[in-house]
Amino acid sequence: MSNPAPFVSVVIPVYNEEENVALLYEGLKRSLADRGFGWELIFVNDGSTDNSVKVLADLAHKDTSVKYMVLTRNFGQQAALTAGMDYARGNYIVTMDCDLQDPPEIVPAMIEKAKEGYEVVFARRAFRDESFFKRATASLYYKLLEKFSDTEVYGNIGDFRLITRKVLKQLKGMREKSRYLRGMVAWLGFRHAVLDYDRPKRIHGTTGFSLLKMVRLGMSGILNFSLLPIRFGLVIGLLSIFSGTAFLAYITYDTFINNEVYQLYKWLSVITFVFIGFMFILIWILAEYVGQIYNESKNRPIYVVEQEENFDHEPEITYSEG
C-alpha cells in the first residue's frame, strides 16, 4: 500500500554531480523538511559516469524521503525531468538543476506564490553569474523565441519552476519525444507567476550541458514552438528572388541603354549558385521538421529505467485524446 502523497515533490536530473548531490539535499532539507513541509526528493541519474549513484544510494538509505532512479543511458535533461515527474506524487512539483545554481532557499517562496492561486511559478534569472558568451547567446535566443514563438515563453527562464498537480496531469498527456518542457508548460496556458532570483556561479564540477546540448535544446524550442525557420526561409527566398531579378533588370538596362557589354553567363552562374545555397537551407529546415515527425512516429519510450529506490508505486502516465 502506498504512503500518503507528500505535500511537495522535488525532481532533479543528475549527470556527474557527485560533489553537489549531498549539498543540494541539505539545502532542500533546510528549506522544506525543517520548515514542516511534507516532501519527497526524486533524483534521476541520467547516465552519470562518476560516483553520483553511490552518493544517491547512501542518501536514500539514510532518508526514505530521498528517492532515485537510474536510467539505462543518458537520455538528456528533458527526458530525465519527465521521468521524475511521472513518478512524482506531491501536490506541488518543483523541478530544478543539481548544480546548486538553482537556490533551494527560494522554493518556499515559490510554494507561497502557488498558494495565492497560481498553477505555475516560473523562477526567472534576474542575474546570471556566467560567461559573457553564455549570457549573450541566451539573451539572443530568448529574444528570438519571445518574438516569433506562437506560445508566450519568458526570457531567462530555465527548468526551475513549480507546477501544481493539475498542471502535471495535463503535462503527462503530452508524450512527444522532442521535449522542450519550459515551452510545453507555457503552452498549457495555466495561470502563472514569475519569481526573480540571482543565479550564482557553479561551485563544484563542470556543467554536463555542453554547447552542442544547448544548441539541440534551443533548436527543439524553436522547431516545436515557432514557425520562425519556415518564415525565415521564405523571407530569404523572396529577398534572393527580388535581388536576383533586380540585378538582371539592371544588367539588361545597362546593356541596351548604355551599350555596356556583360558576360551574362558569369553573373547567371553566380546567381544560380546563390539560389542553390538558399534551396539547401530550406531543404535543411524542412528536413529538421520531417526528422521530428519521424522520431515521433517510432513511438519509442521517452526514457528507460534500469533501477529505482524507495518508490512504492508505479508511474502514473496519461495520454491526450486524439
PDB file of N, CA and C in Angstrom, residues 119-122 150-154 158-164 166-174 179-193 221 224-225:
ATOM      1  N   GLU A 119      -1.087  28.351 -10.795  1.00  0.00           N
ATOM      2  CA  GLU A 119      -0.859  26.937 -11.100  1.00  0.00           C
ATOM      3  C   GLU A 119       0.593  26.664 -11.504  1.00  0.00           C
ATOM      4  N   VAL A 120       1.280  27.702 -11.966  1.00  0.00           N
ATOM      5  CA  VAL A 120       2.680  27.582 -12.380  1.00  0.00           C
ATOM      6  C   VAL A 120       3.445  28.766 -11.800  1.00  0.00           C
ATOM      7  N   VAL A 121       4.615  28.498 -11.242  1.00  0.00           N
ATOM      8  CA  VAL A 121       5.504  29.566 -10.769  1.00  0.00           C
ATOM      9  C   VAL A 121       6.857  29.369 -11.459  1.00  0.00           C
ATOM     10  N   PHE A 122       7.194  30.296 -12.340  1.00  0.00           N
ATOM     11  CA  PHE A 122       8.491  30.257 -13.029  1.00  0.00           C
ATOM     12  C   PHE A 122       9.527  31.013 -12.206  1.00  0.00           C
ATOM     13  N   ASP A 150       4.795  31.024 -31.172  1.00  0.00           N
ATOM     14  CA  ASP A 150       3.336  31.059 -31.108  1.00  0.00           C
ATOM     15  C   ASP A 150       2.850  30.904 -29.670  1.00  0.00           C
ATOM     16  N   THR A 151       3.761  30.633 -28.754  1.00  0.00           N
ATOM     17  CA  THR A 151       3.450  30.493 -27.329  1.00  0.00           C
ATOM     18  C   THR A 151       4.286  31.501 -26.549  1.00  0.00           C
ATOM     19  N   GLU A 152       3.707  32.104 -25.512  1.00  0.00           N
ATOM     20  CA  GLU A 152       4.450  33.067 -24.702  1.00  0.00           C
ATOM     21  C   GLU A 152       5.495  32.346 -23.860  1.00  0.00           C
ATOM     22  N   VAL A 153       6.760  32.586 -24.173  1.00  0.00           N
ATOM     23  CA  VAL A 153       7.867  31.987 -23.431  1.00  0.00           C
ATOM     24  C   VAL A 153       8.740  33.120 -22.908  1.00  0.00           C
ATOM     25  N   TYR A 154       8.897  33.193 -21.581  1.00  0.00           N
ATOM     26  CA  TYR A 154       9.673  34.268 -20.970  1.00  0.00           C
ATOM     27  C   TYR A 154      11.171  34.046 -21.169  1.00  0.00           C
ATOM     28  N   GLY A 158      14.652  28.957 -17.115  1.00  0.00           N
ATOM     29  CA  GLY A 158      15.068  27.607 -17.463  1.00  0.00           C
ATOM     30  C   GLY A 158      14.041  26.587 -17.004  1.00  0.00           C
ATOM     31  N   ASP A 159      14.505  25.536 -16.342  1.00  0.00           N
ATOM     32  CA  ASP A 159      13.608  24.484 -15.882  1.00  0.00           C
ATOM     33  C   ASP A 159      13.435  24.501 -14.363  1.00  0.00           C
ATOM     34  N   PHE A 160      13.728  25.636 -13.746  1.00  0.00           N
ATOM     35  CA  PHE A 160      13.480  25.826 -12.316  1.00  0.00           C
ATOM     36  C   PHE A 160      12.086  26.423 -12.186  1.00  0.00           C
ATOM     37  N   ARG A 161      11.115  25.591 -11.786  1.00  0.00           N
ATOM     38  CA  ARG A 161       9.729  26.050 -11.722  1.00  0.00           C
ATOM     39  C   ARG A 161       8.936  25.156 -10.789  1.00  0.00           C
ATOM     40  N   LEU A 162       7.757  25.624 -10.442  1.00  0.00           N
ATOM     41  CA  LEU A 162       6.794  24.855  -9.667  1.00  0.00           C
ATOM     42  C   LEU A 162       5.526  24.719 -10.482  1.00  0.00           C
ATOM     43  N   ILE A 163       4.958  23.523 -10.494  1.00  0.00           N
ATOM     44  CA  ILE A 163       3.654  23.317 -11.118  1.00  0.00           C
ATOM     45  C   ILE A 163       2.764  22.570 -10.133  1.00  0.00           C
ATOM     46  N   THR A 164       1.475  22.769 -10.262  1.00  0.00           N
ATOM     47  CA  THR A 164       0.529  22.062  -9.402  1.00  0.00           C
ATOM     48  C   THR A 164       0.206  20.700 -10.007  1.00  0.00           C
ATOM     49  N   LYS A 166      -2.597  19.696 -10.976  1.00  0.00           N
ATOM     50  CA  LYS A 166      -3.478  19.886 -12.122  1.00  0.00           C
ATOM     51  C   LYS A 166      -2.669  20.068 -13.414  1.00  0.00           C
ATOM     52  N   VAL A 167      -1.626  20.867 -13.334  1.00  0.00           N
ATOM     53  CA  VAL A 167      -0.768  21.087 -14.497  1.00  0.00           C
ATOM     54  C   VAL A 167      -0.026  19.804 -14.855  1.00  0.00           C
ATOM     55  N   LEU A 168       0.475  19.109 -13.843  1.00  0.00           N
ATOM     56  CA  LEU A 168       1.212  17.869 -14.091  1.00  0.00           C
ATOM     57  C   LEU A 168       0.355  16.849 -14.832  1.00  0.00           C
ATOM     58  N   LYS A 169      -0.910  16.756 -14.471  1.00  0.00           N
ATOM     59  CA  LYS A 169      -1.803  15.803 -15.133  1.00  0.00           C
ATOM     60  C   LYS A 169      -1.886  16.085 -16.628  1.00  0.00           C
ATOM     61  N   GLN A 170      -1.987  17.358 -16.990  1.00  0.00           N
ATOM     62  CA  GLN A 170      -2.045  17.718 -18.410  1.00  0.00           C
ATOM     63  C   GLN A 170      -0.694  17.497 -19.091  1.00  0.00           C
ATOM     64  N   LEU A 171       0.372  17.810 -18.375  1.00  0.00           N
ATOM     65  CA  LEU A 171       1.711  17.670 -18.945  1.00  0.00           C
ATOM     66  C   LEU A 171       2.041  16.205 -19.220  1.00  0.00           C
ATOM     67  N   LYS A 172       1.550  15.320 -18.358  1.00  0.00           N
ATOM     68  CA  LYS A 172       1.803  13.889 -18.557  1.00  0.00           C
ATOM     69  C   LYS A 172       1.137  13.362 -19.826  1.00  0.00           C
ATOM     70  N   GLY A 173       0.105  14.044 -20.272  1.00  0.00           N
ATOM     71  CA  GLY A 173      -0.573  13.628 -21.501  1.00  0.00           C
ATOM     72  C   GLY A 173       0.157  14.033 -22.763  1.00  0.00           C
ATOM     73  N   MET A 174       1.195  14.834 -22.627  1.00  0.00           N
ATOM     74  CA  MET A 174       1.973  15.308 -23.776  1.00  0.00           C
ATOM     75  C   MET A 174       3.235  14.443 -23.862  1.00  0.00           C
ATOM     76  N   ARG A 179      11.307  17.053 -26.611  1.00  0.00           N
ATOM     77  CA  ARG A 179      10.699  17.727 -25.479  1.00  0.00           C
ATOM     78  C   ARG A 179      11.403  19.050 -25.163  1.00  0.00           C
ATOM     79  N   TYR A 180      10.572  20.065 -24.964  1.00  0.00           N
ATOM     80  CA  TYR A 180      11.050  21.370 -24.536  1.00  0.00           C
ATOM     81  C   TYR A 180      10.083  21.803 -23.438  1.00  0.00           C
ATOM     82  N   LEU A 181      10.359  21.342 -22.222  1.00  0.00           N
ATOM     83  CA  LEU A 181       9.381  21.427 -21.141  1.00  0.00           C
ATOM     84  C   LEU A 181       8.972  22.848 -20.792  1.00  0.00           C
ATOM     85  N   ARG A 182       9.928  23.782 -20.827  1.00  0.00           N
ATOM     86  CA  ARG A 182       9.565  25.159 -20.480  1.00  0.00           C
ATOM     87  C   ARG A 182       8.539  25.711 -21.473  1.00  0.00           C
ATOM     88  N   GLY A 183       8.637  25.293 -22.734  1.00  0.00           N
ATOM     89  CA  GLY A 183       7.641  25.699 -23.726  1.00  0.00           C
ATOM     90  C   GLY A 183       6.342  24.932 -23.579  1.00  0.00           C
ATOM     91  N   MET A 184       6.437  23.647 -23.248  1.00  0.00           N
ATOM     92  CA  MET A 184       5.240  22.825 -23.076  1.00  0.00           C
ATOM     93  C   MET A 184       4.388  23.322 -21.922  1.00  0.00           C
ATOM     94  N   VAL A 185       5.049  23.683 -20.813  1.00  0.00           N
ATOM     95  CA  VAL A 185       4.310  24.212 -19.656  1.00  0.00           C
ATOM     96  C   VAL A 185       3.650  25.539 -20.018  1.00  0.00           C
ATOM     97  N   ALA A 186       4.382  26.403 -20.729  1.00  0.00           N
ATOM     98  CA  ALA A 186       3.811  27.687 -21.136  1.00  0.00           C
ATOM     99  C   ALA A 186       2.637  27.478 -22.089  1.00  0.00           C
ATOM    100  N   TRP A 187       2.755  26.503 -22.984  1.00  0.00           N
ATOM    101  CA  TRP A 187       1.710  26.237 -23.974  1.00  0.00           C
ATOM    102  C   TRP A 187       0.394  25.852 -23.301  1.00  0.00           C
ATOM    103  N   LEU A 188       0.456  25.167 -22.163  1.00  0.00           N
ATOM    104  CA  LEU A 188      -0.762  24.735 -21.478  1.00  0.00           C
ATOM    105  C   LEU A 188      -1.630  25.918 -21.062  1.00  0.00           C
ATOM    106  N   GLY A 189      -0.997  27.058 -20.800  1.00  0.00           N
ATOM    107  CA  GLY A 189      -1.760  28.283 -20.593  1.00  0.00           C
ATOM    108  C   GLY A 189      -2.334  28.503 -19.208  1.00  0.00           C
ATOM    109  N   PHE A 190      -1.914  27.744 -18.213  1.00  0.00           N
ATOM    110  CA  PHE A 190      -2.445  27.942 -16.865  1.00  0.00           C
ATOM    111  C   PHE A 190      -1.968  29.272 -16.279  1.00  0.00           C
ATOM    112  N   ARG A 191      -2.708  29.752 -15.289  1.00  0.00           N
ATOM    113  CA  ARG A 191      -2.348  30.999 -14.613  1.00  0.00           C
ATOM    114  C   ARG A 191      -0.975  30.846 -13.974  1.00  0.00           C
ATOM    115  N   HIS A 192      -0.109  31.802 -14.234  1.00  0.00           N
ATOM    116  CA  HIS A 192       1.272  31.657 -13.774  1.00  0.00           C
ATOM    117  C   HIS A 192       1.804  32.948 -13.160  1.00  0.00           C
ATOM    118  N   ALA A 193       2.852  32.774 -12.386  1.00  0.00           N
ATOM    119  CA  ALA A 193       3.567  33.901 -11.783  1.00  0.00           C
ATOM    120  C   ALA A 193       5.056  33.720 -12.050  1.00  0.00           C
ATOM    121  N   GLY A 221      13.279  23.968 -28.984  1.00  0.00           N
ATOM    122  CA  GLY A 221      12.337  25.018 -28.613  1.00  0.00           C
ATOM    123  C   GLY A 221      11.809  25.764 -29.816  1.00  0.00           C
ATOM    124  N   ASN A 224       9.627  23.347 -32.113  1.00  0.00           N
ATOM    125  CA  ASN A 224       8.381  22.894 -31.504  1.00  0.00           C
ATOM    126  C   ASN A 224       7.406  24.024 -31.230  1.00  0.00           C
ATOM    127  N   PHE A 225       7.909  25.239 -31.049  1.00  0.00           N
ATOM    128  CA  PHE A 225       7.016  26.315 -30.616  1.00  0.00           C
ATOM    129  C   PHE A 225       7.088  27.560 -31.488  1.00  0.00           C
TER     130      PHE A 225
END
